[in-house]
Amino acid sequence: MELKYVGAEPIVSQHGVSFDQNKPDKYTLINSAIELLEALIEQHEDKEIVELANFKYQELNGMQMAEMLKMYCHDIDEIFSNREAQTKELILKYTDNIENNSNLTNDEKIAWIGNIKVMNDYYLQYITNENAYNSILNALADTITNRKIKEIIFPIGRNYGLVASNLTSVLRDHKPAVDAEVAFEEINGEAAGRLILR
């Protein structure tokens, strides 16, 4: 398994490839999610309200993040063994849609499908990074529910707010399901986030 940055989700057409900047590569969030999980694990006390104000920041490379995922995510091997099948399924779905589109000429179909095939490795890495991120979010959700945490206070920088926001939907789908919301405020003169769980 290899984690590396590829970029935003590709938008492929018969005219070429562009990128949807509203759907960034999840690689950029994995490091922050790992930091939040480690900070939670280091808080040994069983408290309903956990403050993650003072924890170490660490800039991990792709190989280091992959090693951390192996430590914390029980499903990581299964997730990454399925990534090639997921990529093939995605490409097949796209090509089927194009082949069945009666508004396109044969030349447009050939060009579009060719552009999709050129992006195969990009799709594979994009899916790999997304799977890795989802896996660490699930590990965070497991830790939160197992410890019956009701609130987490965290710093806003380094994408922590975005990770917490993504975590709310994971918690809602978790077993047991947890209703969660993120709020932002100033605490002791510093911007902070609160992940509130009900």
CSV table of C-alpha atoms in Angstrom, one decimal:
chain,number,residue,atom,x,y,z
A,1,MET,CA,0.0,0.0,0.0
A,2,GLU,CA,1.3,3.4,-0.9
A,3,LEU,CA,-0.1,6.8,0.1
A,4,LYS,CA,0.8,9.8,-1.9
A,5,TYR,CA,-0.8,13.1,-3.0
A,6,VAL,CA,-2.4,13.1,-6.4
A,7,GLY,CA,-4.8,16.1,-6.3
A,8,ALA,CA,-8.5,16.8,-6.6
A,9,GLU,CA,-11.1,14.5,-8.0
A,10,PRO,CA,-10.7,14.4,-11.8
A,11,ILE,CA,-13.5,15.5,-14.2
A,12,VAL,CA,-13.0,13.6,-17.5
A,13,SER,CA,-14.8,14.3,-20.7
A,14,GLN,CA,-14.2,13.9,-24.4
A,15,HIS,CA,-12.4,17.2,-24.4
A,16,GLY,CA,-9.8,16.3,-21.8
A,17,VAL,CA,-9.3,16.3,-18.0
A,18,SER,CA,-10.0,19.0,-15.4
A,19,PHE,CA,-10.2,18.7,-11.6
A,20,ASP,CA,-13.0,19.4,-9.1
A,21,GLN,CA,-11.4,21.6,-6.5
A,22,ASN,CA,-14.4,21.1,-4.3
A,23,LYS,CA,-13.4,17.5,-3.9
A,24,PRO,CA,-9.8,17.6,-2.7
A,25,ASP,CA,-7.5,14.6,-2.4
A,26,LYS,CA,-8.2,13.0,1.1
A,27,TYR,CA,-4.4,12.5,1.4
A,28,THR,CA,-4.3,16.1,2.8
A,29,LEU,CA,-6.5,15.1,5.7
A,30,ILE,CA,-5.0,11.8,6.7
A,31,ASN,CA,-2.2,13.3,8.8
A,32,SER,CA,-4.6,15.5,10.8
A,33,ALA,CA,-6.9,12.6,11.4
A,34,ILE,CA,-4.0,10.5,12.7
A,35,GLU,CA,-2.9,13.3,15.0
A,36,LEU,CA,-6.4,13.6,16.5
A,37,LEU,CA,-6.6,9.9,17.0
A,38,GLU,CA,-3.3,9.8,18.7
A,39,ALA,CA,-4.2,12.7,20.9
A,40,LEU,CA,-7.4,11.0,22.0
A,41,ILE,CA,-5.5,7.8,22.7
A,42,GLU,CA,-2.9,9.7,24.8
A,43,GLN,CA,-5.8,11.1,27.0
A,44,HIS,CA,-5.9,8.1,29.4
A,45,GLU,CA,-8.5,9.5,31.7
A,46,ASP,CA,-12.1,8.4,31.1
A,47,LYS,CA,-13.7,11.8,30.7
A,48,GLU,CA,-16.9,12.7,28.9
A,49,ILE,CA,-15.3,16.0,27.8
A,50,VAL,CA,-11.8,15.7,26.3
A,51,GLU,CA,-9.7,18.7,25.5
A,52,LEU,CA,-7.0,18.2,22.8
A,53,ALA,CA,-5.4,21.6,23.2
A,54,ASN,CA,-1.8,20.5,23.8
A,55,PHE,CA,-0.7,17.7,21.6
A,56,LYS,CA,2.3,17.3,19.3
A,57,TYR,CA,2.1,18.2,15.6
A,58,GLN,CA,3.9,15.8,13.4
A,59,GLU,CA,4.3,16.0,9.6
A,60,LEU,CA,4.2,12.4,8.3
A,61,ASN,CA,5.1,11.3,4.8
A,62,GLY,CA,3.0,8.8,2.9
A,63,MET,CA,5.0,5.8,4.2
A,64,GLN,CA,4.8,6.9,7.8
A,65,MET,CA,1.0,7.5,7.5
A,66,ALA,CA,0.6,4.0,6.0
A,67,GLU,CA,2.4,2.5,9.0
A,68,MET,CA,0.2,4.4,11.4
A,69,LEU,CA,-2.9,3.2,9.6
A,70,LYS,CA,-1.7,-0.4,10.1
A,71,MET,CA,-1.4,0.3,13.8
A,72,TYR,CA,-4.8,1.8,14.3
A,73,CYS,CA,-7.2,0.5,11.6
A,74,HIS,CA,-8.2,-3.2,11.9
A,75,ASP,CA,-9.7,-3.3,8.4
A,76,ILE,CA,-6.8,-1.6,6.5
A,77,ASP,CA,-5.6,-4.7,4.6
A,78,GLU,CA,-9.0,-5.6,3.4
A,79,ILE,CA,-9.7,-2.0,2.3
A,80,PHE,CA,-6.5,-1.8,0.3
A,81,SER,CA,-6.8,-5.2,-1.3
A,82,ASN,CA,-10.2,-4.0,-2.7
A,83,ARG,CA,-8.9,-0.7,-4.2
A,84,GLU,CA,-8.0,-2.1,-7.6
A,85,ALA,CA,-11.4,-3.8,-7.9
A,86,GLN,CA,-13.1,-0.5,-6.9
A,87,THR,CA,-11.1,1.4,-9.5
A,88,LYS,CA,-12.0,-1.1,-12.3
A,89,GLU,CA,-15.7,-0.9,-11.2
A,90,LEU,CA,-15.6,2.9,-11.3
A,91,ILE,CA,-14.0,3.0,-14.8
A,92,LEU,CA,-16.5,0.4,-16.0
A,93,LYS,CA,-19.4,2.5,-14.7
A,94,TYR,CA,-18.0,5.6,-16.5
A,95,THR,CA,-17.3,3.8,-19.8
A,96,ASP,CA,-20.8,2.1,-19.7
A,97,ASN,CA,-22.4,5.5,-19.3
A,98,ILE,CA,-20.5,6.9,-22.2
A,99,GLU,CA,-21.1,3.9,-24.5
A,100,ASN,CA,-24.9,4.2,-23.7
A,101,ASN,CA,-25.0,7.9,-24.3
A,102,SER,CA,-26.8,8.4,-27.6
A,103,ASN,CA,-26.0,12.2,-27.6
A,104,LEU,CA,-22.3,11.4,-28.3
A,105,THR,CA,-20.7,10.6,-31.7
A,106,ASN,CA,-18.4,7.5,-32.0
A,107,ASP,CA,-15.4,9.8,-32.1
A,108,GLU,CA,-16.5,11.6,-28.9
A,109,LYS,CA,-17.0,8.2,-27.1
A,110,ILE,CA,-13.6,7.0,-28.2
A,111,ALA,CA,-11.9,10.2,-27.0
A,112,TRP,CA,-13.8,10.2,-23.7
A,113,ILE,CA,-13.1,6.5,-22.9
A,114,GLY,CA,-9.4,7.1,-23.9
A,115,ASN,CA,-9.2,10.0,-21.4
A,116,ILE,CA,-10.7,7.8,-18.7
A,117,LYS,CA,-8.2,5.0,-19.4
A,118,VAL,CA,-5.3,7.5,-19.2
A,119,MET,CA,-6.4,8.4,-15.7
A,120,ASN,CA,-6.5,4.8,-14.4
A,121,ASP,CA,-3.4,5.3,-12.1
A,122,TYR,CA,-4.8,8.6,-10.9
A,123,TYR,CA,-8.1,7.1,-10.0
A,124,LEU,CA,-6.4,4.2,-8.2
A,125,GLN,CA,-4.4,6.5,-6.0
A,126,TYR,CA,-7.3,8.8,-5.4
A,127,ILE,CA,-9.4,5.8,-4.2
A,128,THR,CA,-6.5,4.5,-2.1
A,129,ASN,CA,-6.2,7.9,-0.3
A,130,GLU,CA,-10.0,8.1,0.2
A,131,ASN,CA,-10.1,4.6,1.6
A,132,ALA,CA,-7.2,5.4,4.0
A,133,TYR,CA,-9.0,8.5,5.2
A,134,ASN,CA,-12.3,6.7,5.7
A,135,SER,CA,-10.5,4.0,7.6
A,136,ILE,CA,-8.9,6.4,10.1
A,137,LEU,CA,-12.2,8.2,10.5
A,138,ASN,CA,-13.8,4.9,11.5
A,139,ALA,CA,-10.9,4.3,14.0
A,140,LEU,CA,-11.7,7.7,15.5
A,141,ALA,CA,-15.4,6.9,15.7
A,142,ASP,CA,-14.6,3.5,17.4
A,143,THR,CA,-12.4,5.3,20.0
A,144,ILE,CA,-15.0,7.9,20.7
A,145,THR,CA,-17.9,5.5,21.1
A,146,ASN,CA,-15.9,2.9,23.1
A,147,ARG,CA,-14.9,5.6,25.6
A,148,LYS,CA,-18.4,7.2,25.6
A,149,ILE,CA,-17.0,10.6,24.9
A,150,LYS,CA,-19.6,13.4,24.8
A,151,GLU,CA,-17.5,16.3,23.7
A,152,ILE,CA,-14.0,16.9,22.2
A,153,ILE,CA,-12.4,20.3,22.2
A,154,PHE,CA,-9.7,20.7,19.5
A,155,PRO,CA,-7.6,23.4,17.8
A,156,ILE,CA,-8.9,24.7,14.5
A,157,GLY,CA,-5.7,24.7,12.4
A,158,ARG,CA,-4.1,21.9,10.4
A,159,ASN,CA,-7.5,20.7,8.9
A,160,TYR,CA,-8.8,19.5,12.3
A,161,GLY,CA,-12.1,21.3,11.8
A,162,LEU,CA,-12.6,19.6,8.4
A,163,VAL,CA,-11.7,16.2,9.9
A,164,ALA,CA,-14.2,16.7,12.7
A,165,SER,CA,-16.9,17.8,10.2
A,166,ASN,CA,-16.3,14.6,8.1
A,167,LEU,CA,-16.3,12.6,11.3
A,168,THR,CA,-19.9,13.7,12.1
A,169,SER,CA,-21.3,11.7,9.2
A,170,VAL,CA,-19.2,8.7,10.1
A,171,LEU,CA,-20.5,8.8,13.6
A,172,ARG,CA,-24.1,8.9,12.4
A,173,ASP,CA,-23.5,5.7,10.4
A,174,HIS,CA,-21.5,4.1,13.2
A,175,LYS,CA,-22.8,1.2,15.3
A,176,PRO,CA,-24.0,2.4,17.7
A,177,ALA,CA,-25.0,5.5,15.8
A,178,VAL,CA,-24.1,8.8,17.4
A,179,ASP,CA,-25.6,12.2,16.5
A,180,ALA,CA,-22.8,14.7,16.3
A,181,GLU,CA,-22.2,18.3,15.4
A,182,VAL,CA,-19.2,20.7,15.1
A,183,ALA,CA,-19.2,24.2,16.6
A,184,PHE,CA,-16.5,26.8,16.6
A,185,GLU,CA,-15.8,29.4,19.2
A,186,GLU,CA,-13.1,31.3,21.0
A,187,ILE,CA,-11.7,29.7,24.2
A,188,ASN,CA,-9.1,31.7,26.2
A,189,GLY,CA,-8.4,33.9,23.3
A,190,GLU,CA,-7.8,31.1,20.8
A,191,ALA,CA,-10.1,29.8,18.1
A,192,ALA,CA,-11.2,26.2,18.9
A,193,GLY,CA,-13.6,23.6,17.7
A,194,ARG,CA,-16.0,21.5,19.6
A,195,LEU,CA,-17.2,18.1,18.4
A,196,ILE,CA,-20.5,17.6,20.4
A,197,LEU,CA,-21.9,14.1,20.6
A,198,ARG,CA,-25.4,13.1,21.7
